[in-house]
PDB file of C-alpha atoms and ligand atoms in Angstrom:
ATOM      1  CA  MET A   1       0.000   0.000   0.000  1.00 70.00           C
ATOM      2  CA  GLY A   2       2.869   2.390   0.659  1.00 92.00           C
ATOM      3  CA  LYS A   3       3.504   5.075   3.189  1.00 96.00           C
ATOM      4  CA  ILE A   4       1.287   8.026   3.863  1.00 97.00           C
ATOM      5  CA  LEU A   5       3.524   9.573   6.505  1.00 98.00           C
ATOM      6  CA  GLU A   6       7.105   9.286   7.574  1.00 98.00           C
ATOM      7  CA  ALA A   7       8.678  10.824  10.650  1.00 98.00           C
ATOM      8  CA  VAL A   8      12.437  10.721  11.056  1.00 98.00           C
ATOM      9  CA  GLY A   9      14.473  11.617  14.122  1.00 98.00           C
ATOM     10  CA  ILE A  10      11.785  13.655  15.863  1.00 98.00           C
ATOM     11  CA  THR A  11      12.899  15.412  19.034  1.00 98.00           C
ATOM     12  CA  LYS A  12      10.936  17.817  21.180  1.00 98.00           C
ATOM     13  CA  SER A  13      11.677  19.480  24.519  1.00 97.00           C
ATOM     14  CA  PHE A  14       9.684  21.712  26.813  1.00 96.00           C
ATOM     15  CA  GLU A  15      10.838  24.240  29.420  1.00 91.00           C
ATOM     16  CA  LYS A  16       9.601  23.218  32.837  1.00 85.00           C
ATOM     17  CA  ASP A  17       9.723  25.977  35.463  1.00 84.00           C
ATOM     18  CA  ASN A  18      11.145  23.818  38.211  1.00 83.00           C
ATOM     19  CA  LYS A  19      12.995  21.174  36.223  1.00 79.00           C
ATOM     20  CA  GLY A  20      14.584  23.100  33.360  1.00 89.00           C
ATOM     21  CA  LYS A  21      14.279  21.532  29.966  1.00 91.00           C
ATOM     22  CA  ILE A  22      12.671  18.122  29.659  1.00 94.00           C
ATOM     23  CA  GLN A  23      13.070  16.164  26.474  1.00 96.00           C
ATOM     24  CA  VAL A  24       9.738  14.528  25.715  1.00 97.00           C
ATOM     25  CA  LEU A  25      10.570  13.040  22.302  1.00 98.00           C
ATOM     26  CA  LYS A  26      14.107  11.730  21.894  1.00 98.00           C
ATOM     27  CA  GLY A  27      14.487  10.893  18.238  1.00 97.00           C
ATOM     28  CA  ILE A  28      11.372   9.107  17.076  1.00 98.00           C
ATOM     29  CA  ASP A  29      11.252   7.341  13.725  1.00 98.00           C
ATOM     30  CA  LEU A  30       7.822   6.213  12.589  1.00 98.00           C
ATOM     31  CA  SER A  31       6.184   5.313   9.301  1.00 97.00           C
ATOM     32  CA  VAL A  32       2.429   5.185   8.831  1.00 97.00           C
ATOM     33  CA  TRP A  33       1.010   2.960   6.100  1.00 96.00           C
ATOM     34  CA  LYS A  34      -1.800   4.075   3.871  1.00 95.00           C
ATOM     35  CA  GLY A  35      -5.119   2.735   5.164  1.00 95.00           C
ATOM     36  CA  GLU A  36      -3.907   1.404   8.476  1.00 95.00           C
ATOM     37  CA  TYR A  37      -5.248   1.987  11.961  1.00 95.00           C
ATOM     38  CA  LEU A  38      -2.193   2.746  14.075  1.00 97.00           C
ATOM     39  CA  CYS A  39      -2.382   3.186  17.829  1.00 97.00           C
ATOM     40  CA  ILE A  40       0.207   5.029  19.860  1.00 98.00           C
ATOM     41  CA  MET A  41       0.160   3.724  23.406  1.00 97.00           C
ATOM     42  CA  GLY A  42       1.949   4.513  26.618  1.00 94.00           C
ATOM     43  CA  PRO A  43       1.333   5.843  30.106  1.00 91.00           C
ATOM     44  CA  SER A  44       0.067   9.333  30.780  1.00 91.00           C
ATOM     45  CA  GLY A  45       2.783  11.953  30.310  1.00 93.00           C
ATOM     46  CA  VAL A  46       4.925   9.818  27.999  1.00 96.00           C
ATOM     47  CA  GLY A  47       4.451  12.190  25.038  1.00 97.00           C
ATOM     48  CA  LYS A  48       1.623  10.728  22.948  1.00 97.00           C
ATOM     49  CA  THR A  49      -0.167  14.041  22.491  1.00 96.00           C
ATOM     50  CA  THR A  50       3.100  15.846  21.774  1.00 97.00           C
ATOM     51  CA  LEU A  51       3.918  13.283  19.083  1.00 98.00           C
ATOM     52  CA  LEU A  52       0.449  13.584  17.511  1.00 97.00           C
ATOM     53  CA  TYR A  53       0.842  17.368  17.340  1.00 96.00           C
ATOM     54  CA  VAL A  54       4.141  17.003  15.511  1.00 97.00           C
ATOM     55  CA  LEU A  55       2.898  14.254  13.168  1.00 98.00           C
ATOM     56  CA  SER A  56      -0.184  16.285  12.280  1.00 97.00           C
ATOM     57  CA  SER A  57       1.817  19.486  11.614  1.00 96.00           C
ATOM     58  CA  LEU A  58       0.181  21.449  14.429  1.00 93.00           C
ATOM     59  CA  ASP A  59       3.532  21.752  16.178  1.00 95.00           C
ATOM     60  CA  LYS A  60       7.103  21.755  14.919  1.00 95.00           C
ATOM     61  CA  PRO A  61       9.721  19.333  16.173  1.00 97.00           C
ATOM     62  CA  ASP A  62      13.038  20.672  17.505  1.00 97.00           C
ATOM     63  CA  GLN A  63      14.810  18.330  15.117  1.00 98.00           C
ATOM     64  CA  GLY A  64      13.758  15.777  12.562  1.00 98.00           C
ATOM     65  CA  LYS A  65      11.427  15.656   9.613  1.00 98.00           C
ATOM     66  CA  VAL A  66       7.802  14.858   8.954  1.00 98.00           C
ATOM     67  CA  ILE A  67       6.913  13.936   5.399  1.00 98.00           C
ATOM     68  CA  TYR A  68       3.449  13.340   3.949  1.00 98.00           C
ATOM     69  CA  TYR A  69       2.789  11.337   0.819  1.00 97.00           C
ATOM     70  CA  PHE A  70      -0.554  12.612  -0.443  1.00 95.00           C
ATOM     71  CA  ASP A  71      -1.795  11.876  -3.988  1.00 90.00           C
ATOM     72  CA  GLY A  72       1.629  10.773  -5.136  1.00 88.00           C
ATOM     73  CA  THR A  73       3.313  13.997  -4.030  1.00 93.00           C
ATOM     74  CA  THR A  74       5.897  14.318  -1.294  1.00 96.00           C
ATOM     75  CA  ILE A  75       5.262  17.096   1.190  1.00 97.00           C
ATOM     76  CA  GLU A  76       8.012  17.972   3.649  1.00 97.00           C
ATOM     77  CA  ILE A  77       6.197  19.968   6.248  1.00 96.00           C
ATOM     78  CA  GLN A  78       9.280  21.896   7.347  1.00 94.00           C
ATOM     79  CA  ASN A  79       9.389  23.472   3.869  1.00 95.00           C
ATOM     80  CA  LYS A  80       5.813  24.723   4.008  1.00 96.00           C
ATOM     81  CA  THR A  81       4.532  28.054   5.257  1.00 95.00           C
ATOM     82  CA  ASN A  82       1.861  28.165   7.934  1.00 94.00           C
ATOM     83  CA  ASP A  83      -0.722  29.123   5.309  1.00 95.00           C
ATOM     84  CA  GLU A  84       0.228  26.209   3.096  1.00 95.00           C
ATOM     85  CA  LEU A  85       0.040  23.865   6.080  1.00 95.00           C
ATOM     86  CA  ALA A  86      -3.384  25.199   7.050  1.00 93.00           C
ATOM     87  CA  ARG A  87      -4.615  24.464   3.534  1.00 93.00           C
ATOM     88  CA  ILE A  88      -3.137  20.972   3.577  1.00 94.00           C
ATOM     89  CA  ARG A  89      -4.751  20.298   6.946  1.00 94.00           C
ATOM     90  CA  ASN A  90      -8.137  21.510   5.730  1.00 91.00           C
ATOM     91  CA  LYS A  91      -8.077  19.215   2.691  1.00 91.00           C
ATOM     92  CA  LYS A  92      -6.141  16.191   3.787  1.00 95.00           C
ATOM     93  CA  ILE A  93      -6.112  15.817   7.568  1.00 96.00           C
ATOM     94  CA  GLY A  94      -8.872  15.237  10.093  1.00 94.00           C
ATOM     95  CA  PHE A  95      -8.508  15.992  13.790  1.00 94.00           C
ATOM     96  CA  VAL A  96     -10.302  14.501  16.746  1.00 93.00           C
ATOM     97  CA  PHE A  97      -8.427  16.321  19.503  1.00 90.00           C
ATOM     98  CA  GLN A  98      -9.436  17.488  22.959  1.00 79.00           C
ATOM     99  CA  PHE A  99      -8.440  21.088  22.230  1.00 68.00           C
ATOM    100  CA  HIS A 100     -10.403  21.012  19.020  1.00 76.00           C
ATOM    101  CA  HIS A 101     -13.792  21.342  20.685  1.00 86.00           C
ATOM    102  CA  LEU A 102     -16.979  21.720  18.774  1.00 94.00           C
ATOM    103  CA  LEU A 103     -17.878  25.386  18.586  1.00 95.00           C
ATOM    104  CA  PRO A 104     -20.436  25.939  21.338  1.00 95.00           C
ATOM    105  CA  GLU A 105     -22.366  28.691  19.544  1.00 97.00           C
ATOM    106  CA  PHE A 106     -22.994  26.578  16.459  1.00 97.00           C
ATOM    107  CA  THR A 107     -25.325  23.645  15.860  1.00 97.00           C
ATOM    108  CA  ALA A 108     -24.097  20.137  15.114  1.00 97.00           C
ATOM    109  CA  LEU A 109     -24.924  20.716  11.458  1.00 98.00           C
ATOM    110  CA  GLU A 110     -22.980  23.994  11.305  1.00 97.00           C
ATOM    111  CA  ASN A 111     -19.988  22.519  13.131  1.00 97.00           C
ATOM    112  CA  VAL A 112     -19.719  19.727  10.562  1.00 97.00           C
ATOM    113  CA  ALA A 113     -20.305  22.061   7.593  1.00 97.00           C
ATOM    114  CA  LEU A 114     -17.644  24.548   8.676  1.00 95.00           C
ATOM    115  CA  PRO A 115     -14.544  22.802   7.255  1.00 93.00           C
ATOM    116  CA  LEU A 116     -16.298  22.594   3.879  1.00 95.00           C
ATOM    117  CA  ILE A 117     -17.155  26.288   3.935  1.00 95.00           C
ATOM    118  CA  ILE A 118     -13.591  27.162   4.947  1.00 92.00           C
ATOM    119  CA  GLY A 119     -12.436  24.944   2.063  1.00 91.00           C
ATOM    120  CA  GLY A 120     -14.393  27.097  -0.396  1.00 94.00           C
ATOM    121  CA  ASN A 121     -17.675  25.212  -0.825  1.00 95.00           C
ATOM    122  CA  SER A 122     -20.957  27.075  -0.948  1.00 97.00           C
ATOM    123  CA  GLU A 123     -22.910  27.198   2.283  1.00 97.00           C
ATOM    124  CA  LYS A 124     -25.804  25.314   0.751  1.00 97.00           C
ATOM    125  CA  ALA A 125     -23.639  22.475  -0.563  1.00 97.00           C
ATOM    126  CA  ALA A 126     -21.752  22.323   2.739  1.00 97.00           C
ATOM    127  CA  LEU A 127     -24.915  22.097   4.835  1.00 97.00           C
ATOM    128  CA  ASN A 128     -26.356  19.408   2.544  1.00 97.00           C
ATOM    129  CA  ARG A 129     -23.270  17.298   2.759  1.00 96.00           C
ATOM    130  CA  ALA A 130     -23.000  17.796   6.529  1.00 97.00           C
ATOM    131  CA  LYS A 131     -26.596  16.667   6.888  1.00 97.00           C
ATOM    132  CA  GLU A 132     -25.888  13.503   4.905  1.00 95.00           C
ATOM    133  CA  MET A 133     -22.838  12.759   7.019  1.00 93.00           C
ATOM    134  CA  LEU A 134     -24.667  13.300  10.304  1.00 96.00           C
ATOM    135  CA  SER A 135     -27.491  11.025   9.137  1.00 94.00           C
ATOM    136  CA  LYS A 136     -24.932   8.357   8.385  1.00 89.00           C
ATOM    137  CA  PHE A 137     -23.752   8.688  11.962  1.00 90.00           C
ATOM    138  CA  ASP A 138     -27.329   8.322  13.192  1.00 92.00           C
ATOM    139  CA  LEU A 139     -27.513  11.965  14.280  1.00 95.00           C
ATOM    140  CA  GLN A 140     -30.290  13.090  11.929  1.00 96.00           C
ATOM    141  CA  GLU A 141     -32.401  14.000  14.971  1.00 97.00           C
ATOM    142  CA  ARG A 142     -29.654  16.216  16.384  1.00 97.00           C
ATOM    143  CA  LEU A 143     -28.810  18.476  13.449  1.00 98.00           C
ATOM    144  CA  ASN A 144     -29.991  21.666  15.085  1.00 98.00           C
ATOM    145  CA  ASN A 145     -28.760  21.008  18.594  1.00 98.00           C
ATOM    146  CA  LYS A 146     -25.767  22.822  20.027  1.00 97.00           C
ATOM    147  CA  PRO A 147     -22.938  20.760  21.556  1.00 95.00           C
ATOM    148  CA  SER A 148     -24.137  21.466  25.123  1.00 95.00           C
ATOM    149  CA  GLU A 149     -27.441  19.796  24.220  1.00 97.00           C
ATOM    150  CA  LEU A 150     -25.730  16.591  23.075  1.00 95.00           C
ATOM    151  CA  SER A 151     -24.463  13.631  25.098  1.00 92.00           C
ATOM    152  CA  GLY A 152     -20.711  12.958  25.257  1.00 90.00           C
ATOM    153  CA  GLY A 153     -21.068  10.133  22.749  1.00 91.00           C
ATOM    154  CA  GLU A 154     -23.089  12.283  20.369  1.00 93.00           C
ATOM    155  CA  GLN A 155     -20.565  15.128  20.635  1.00 93.00           C
ATOM    156  CA  GLN A 156     -17.749  12.742  19.793  1.00 91.00           C
ATOM    157  CA  ARG A 157     -19.646  11.418  16.761  1.00 93.00           C
ATOM    158  CA  VAL A 158     -20.195  15.004  15.594  1.00 95.00           C
ATOM    159  CA  ALA A 159     -16.468  15.645  16.091  1.00 94.00           C
ATOM    160  CA  ILE A 160     -15.627  12.619  13.941  1.00 93.00           C
ATOM    161  CA  ALA A 161     -18.140  13.692  11.292  1.00 94.00           C
ATOM    162  CA  ARG A 162     -16.421  17.096  11.223  1.00 95.00           C
ATOM    163  CA  ALA A 163     -12.998  15.455  11.030  1.00 93.00           C
ATOM    164  CA  ILE A 164     -13.890  13.412   7.943  1.00 93.00           C
ATOM    165  CA  ILE A 165     -16.289  15.741   6.103  1.00 94.00           C
ATOM    166  CA  ASN A 166     -13.537  16.864   3.714  1.00 92.00           C
ATOM    167  CA  ASN A 167     -12.587  13.284   2.811  1.00 91.00           C
ATOM    168  CA  PRO A 168      -9.214  13.463   4.541  1.00 95.00           C
ATOM    169  CA  ASP A 169      -6.495  10.947   3.771  1.00 96.00           C
ATOM    170  CA  ILE A 170      -5.512  10.663   7.410  1.00 97.00           C
ATOM    171  CA  VAL A 171      -7.230  11.285  10.737  1.00 96.00           C
ATOM    172  CA  PHE A 172      -5.395  11.928  14.011  1.00 97.00           C
ATOM    173  CA  ALA A 173      -7.355  11.199  17.166  1.00 96.00           C
ATOM    174  CA  ASP A 174      -6.143  11.903  20.696  1.00 95.00           C
ATOM    175  CA  GLU A 175      -7.839   9.735  23.340  1.00 93.00           C
ATOM    176  CA  PRO A 176     -11.026   9.629  21.238  1.00 92.00           C
ATOM    177  CA  THR A 177     -12.937   7.660  23.872  1.00 90.00           C
ATOM    178  CA  GLY A 178     -11.278   9.380  26.837  1.00 88.00           C
ATOM    179  CA  ASN A 179     -14.400  10.723  28.480  1.00 83.00           C
ATOM    180  CA  LEU A 180     -16.984   8.254  27.194  1.00 87.00           C
ATOM    181  CA  ASP A 181     -18.676   5.381  28.988  1.00 88.00           C
ATOM    182  CA  THR A 182     -18.129   1.838  27.709  1.00 88.00           C
ATOM    183  CA  ILE A 183     -21.179   1.769  25.437  1.00 88.00           C
ATOM    184  CA  ASN A 184     -20.464   5.119  23.777  1.00 86.00           C
ATOM    185  CA  ALA A 185     -16.780   4.254  23.496  1.00 89.00           C
ATOM    186  CA  LYS A 186     -17.745   1.120  21.577  1.00 89.00           C
ATOM    187  CA  VAL A 187     -20.015   3.121  19.232  1.00 87.00           C
ATOM    188  CA  VAL A 188     -17.193   5.588  18.477  1.00 87.00           C
ATOM    189  CA  LEU A 189     -14.655   2.794  17.955  1.00 90.00           C
ATOM    190  CA  ASP A 190     -16.953   0.879  15.613  1.00 90.00           C
ATOM    191  CA  LEU A 191     -17.490   4.088  13.700  1.00 89.00           C
ATOM    192  CA  MET A 192     -13.753   4.692  13.235  1.00 91.00           C
ATOM    193  CA  VAL A 193     -13.146   1.109  12.148  1.00 91.00           C
ATOM    194  CA  SER A 194     -15.994   1.247   9.631  1.00 91.00           C
ATOM    195  CA  LEU A 195     -14.610   4.529   8.222  1.00 90.00           C
ATOM    196  CA  GLN A 196     -11.219   2.893   7.868  1.00 92.00           C
ATOM    197  CA  LYS A 197     -12.710  -0.106   6.074  1.00 91.00           C
ATOM    198  CA  GLU A 198     -15.269   1.770   3.941  1.00 90.00           C
ATOM    199  CA  TYR A 199     -13.246   4.793   2.855  1.00 90.00           C
ATOM    200  CA  GLY A 200      -9.705   3.622   3.421  1.00 92.00           C
ATOM    201  CA  ILE A 201      -9.024   6.494   5.806  1.00 94.00           C
ATOM    202  CA  THR A 202      -5.785   6.098   7.746  1.00 96.00           C
ATOM    203  CA  PHE A 203      -6.154   6.493  11.510  1.00 96.00           C
ATOM    204  CA  VAL A 204      -3.423   7.441  13.964  1.00 98.00           C
ATOM    205  CA  VAL A 205      -4.868   7.212  17.442  1.00 97.00           C
ATOM    206  CA  ALA A 206      -3.187   8.018  20.753  1.00 96.00           C
ATOM    207  CA  THR A 207      -4.708   6.138  23.643  1.00 93.00           C
ATOM    208  CA  HIS A 208      -4.006   4.413  26.893  1.00 87.00           C
ATOM    209  CA  SER A 209      -7.095   2.243  26.453  1.00 87.00           C
ATOM    210  CA  ASN A 210      -6.592  -1.432  25.640  1.00 88.00           C
ATOM    211  CA  GLU A 211     -10.099  -1.457  24.190  1.00 85.00           C
ATOM    212  CA  VAL A 212      -9.183   1.221  21.617  1.00 88.00           C
ATOM    213  CA  ALA A 213      -5.922  -0.539  20.825  1.00 90.00           C
ATOM    214  CA  SER A 214      -7.655  -3.880  20.352  1.00 89.00           C
ATOM    215  CA  PHE A 215      -8.953  -2.614  16.981  1.00 87.00           C
ATOM    216  CA  ALA A 216      -5.562  -1.461  15.741  1.00 94.00           C
ATOM    217  CA  ASP A 217      -3.587  -2.965  12.882  1.00 95.00           C
ATOM    218  CA  ARG A 218      -0.385  -1.886  14.629  1.00 96.00           C
ATOM    219  CA  ILE A 219       0.419  -0.610  18.081  1.00 97.00           C
ATOM    220  CA  ALA A 220       3.462   1.579  18.748  1.00 97.00           C
ATOM    221  CA  TYR A 221       4.467   1.629  22.412  1.00 97.00           C
ATOM    222  CA  MET A 222       6.170   4.727  23.791  1.00 97.00           C
ATOM    223  CA  LYS A 223       8.543   4.810  26.729  1.00 97.00           C
ATOM    224  CA  ASP A 224      11.120   7.369  27.858  1.00 94.00           C
ATOM    225  CA  GLY A 225      10.786   9.521  24.762  1.00 96.00           C
ATOM    226  CA  ASN A 226      11.052   6.719  22.246  1.00 97.00           C
ATOM    227  CA  ILE A 227       8.946   4.122  20.505  1.00 97.00           C
ATOM    228  CA  VAL A 228      10.243   0.968  22.107  1.00 96.00           C
ATOM    229  CA  GLU A 229       8.134  -1.665  20.382  1.00 94.00           C
ATOM    230  CA  ILE A 230       5.720  -1.991  17.497  1.00 95.00           C
ATOM    231  CA  SER A 231       3.333  -4.913  17.390  1.00 93.00           C
ATOM    232  CA  GLU A 232       1.632  -5.744  14.131  1.00 89.00           C
ATOM    233  CA  ARG A 233      -1.690  -7.585  13.700  1.00 83.00           C
ATOM    234  CA  ARG A 234      -2.280  -6.969  10.046  1.00 73.00           C
ATOM    235  CA  LYS A 235       0.185  -6.133   7.304  1.00 68.00           C
ATOM    236  CA  PHE A 236      -0.263  -3.078   5.130  1.00 66.00           C
ATOM    237  CA  ARG A 237       3.082  -2.967   3.402  1.00 57.00           C
TER     238      ARG A 237
HETATM  239  N1  ADP B   1       3.155  22.960  25.868  1.00 56.42           N
HETATM  240  C1  ADP B   1       3.832  22.331  26.827  1.00 56.42           C
HETATM  241  N2  ADP B   1       4.634  23.005  27.679  1.00 56.42           N
HETATM  242  C2  ADP B   1       5.335  22.368  28.637  1.00 56.42           C
HETATM  243  N3  ADP B   1       5.295  21.043  28.822  1.00 56.42           N
HETATM  244  C3  ADP B   1       4.523  20.311  28.015  1.00 56.42           C
HETATM  245  C4  ADP B   1       3.745  20.910  26.978  1.00 56.42           C
HETATM  246  N4  ADP B   1       3.067  19.928  26.326  1.00 56.42           N
HETATM  247  C5  ADP B   1       3.405  18.775  26.943  1.00 56.42           C
HETATM  248  N5  ADP B   1       4.278  19.002  27.954  1.00 56.42           N
HETATM  249  C6  ADP B   1       4.884  17.959  28.809  1.00 56.42           C
HETATM  250  O1  ADP B   1       5.354  16.932  27.979  1.00 56.42           O
HETATM  251  C7  ADP B   1       5.149  15.658  28.588  1.00 56.42           C
HETATM  252  C8  ADP B   1       4.339  14.770  27.667  1.00 56.42           C
HETATM  253  O2  ADP B   1       3.011  15.281  27.583  1.00 56.42           O
HETATM  254  P1  ADP B   1       1.924  14.673  26.607  1.00 56.42           P
HETATM  255  O3  ADP B   1       2.469  14.670  25.232  1.00 56.42           O
HETATM  256  O4  ADP B   1       0.682  15.425  26.836  1.00 56.42           O
HETATM  257  O5  ADP B   1       1.811  13.174  27.147  1.00 56.42           O
HETATM  258  P2  ADP B   1       0.624  12.111  26.979  1.00 56.42           P
HETATM  259  O6  ADP B   1      -0.272  12.588  25.886  1.00 56.42           O
HETATM  260  O7  ADP B   1       1.304  10.820  26.657  1.00 56.42           O
HETATM  261  O8  ADP B   1      -0.060  12.051  28.297  1.00 56.42           O
HETATM  262  C9  ADP B   1       4.513  15.946  29.936  1.00 56.42           C
HETATM  263  O9  ADP B   1       5.526  15.995  30.901  1.00 56.42           O
HETATM  264  C10 ADP B   1       3.896  17.296  29.725  1.00 56.42           C
HETATM  265  O10 ADP B   1       3.785  17.990  30.963  1.00 56.42           O
HETATM  266 MG1   MG B   2      -2.258  13.014  25.869  1.00 56.42          MG
END
């Protein structure tokens, strides 16, 4: 299938008031295969979120390279301007991140339509497509509700609908079931797996949940700033 992403020698440090500099990522090499569901696992504080930020171009590494292979072109993110990266993210990358909350003032429908409108689609076309997507996710009764009027599971489904509305090649999800009960977590997981199978979307998911990881094709385990082991259930190469 080939690679969709390659990270080479990624390092990242943060200033800590009391401890000076701490190096969170110590030279990570990681390839992501097109169409796979890759989990990044490890205890809290190990650097999963930091790595996802770097892989998804939201943050820059101190050293190392991140390369995307989209539509047969090679994109080295360090050579792109912030505007170019924003455009690439809008078209090619979906985010299911804690910081990336649904906008509280907008309805579910508007939240999902927004990336399409930002991407240059007409409002009418965007709302139509968002409606279709939300119906697919069994949220047709919730189109006009604001996030605060939705359950945690419904909010997370809306967030996933928003993440994939632009037909991204790759979706990054950070603890996607983190604050869901078991039943809702299962609904969200099934949804991600069916999107992977149906549309061939690549998923890179940071989690400390064994349940989430049990669906993965590969699991990369982080420890002390490195990926120390990768287990593989299904081959994509
Ligand atoms: N913006 C930041 N400034 C300072 N320290 C940070 C920042 N982001 C993360 N860290 C630190 O980096 C380490 C790894 O954090 P994180 O990537 O969130 O881990 P995980 O997602 O595995 O729980 C932690 O010690 C955290 O406090
Ligand atoms: Mg985290």
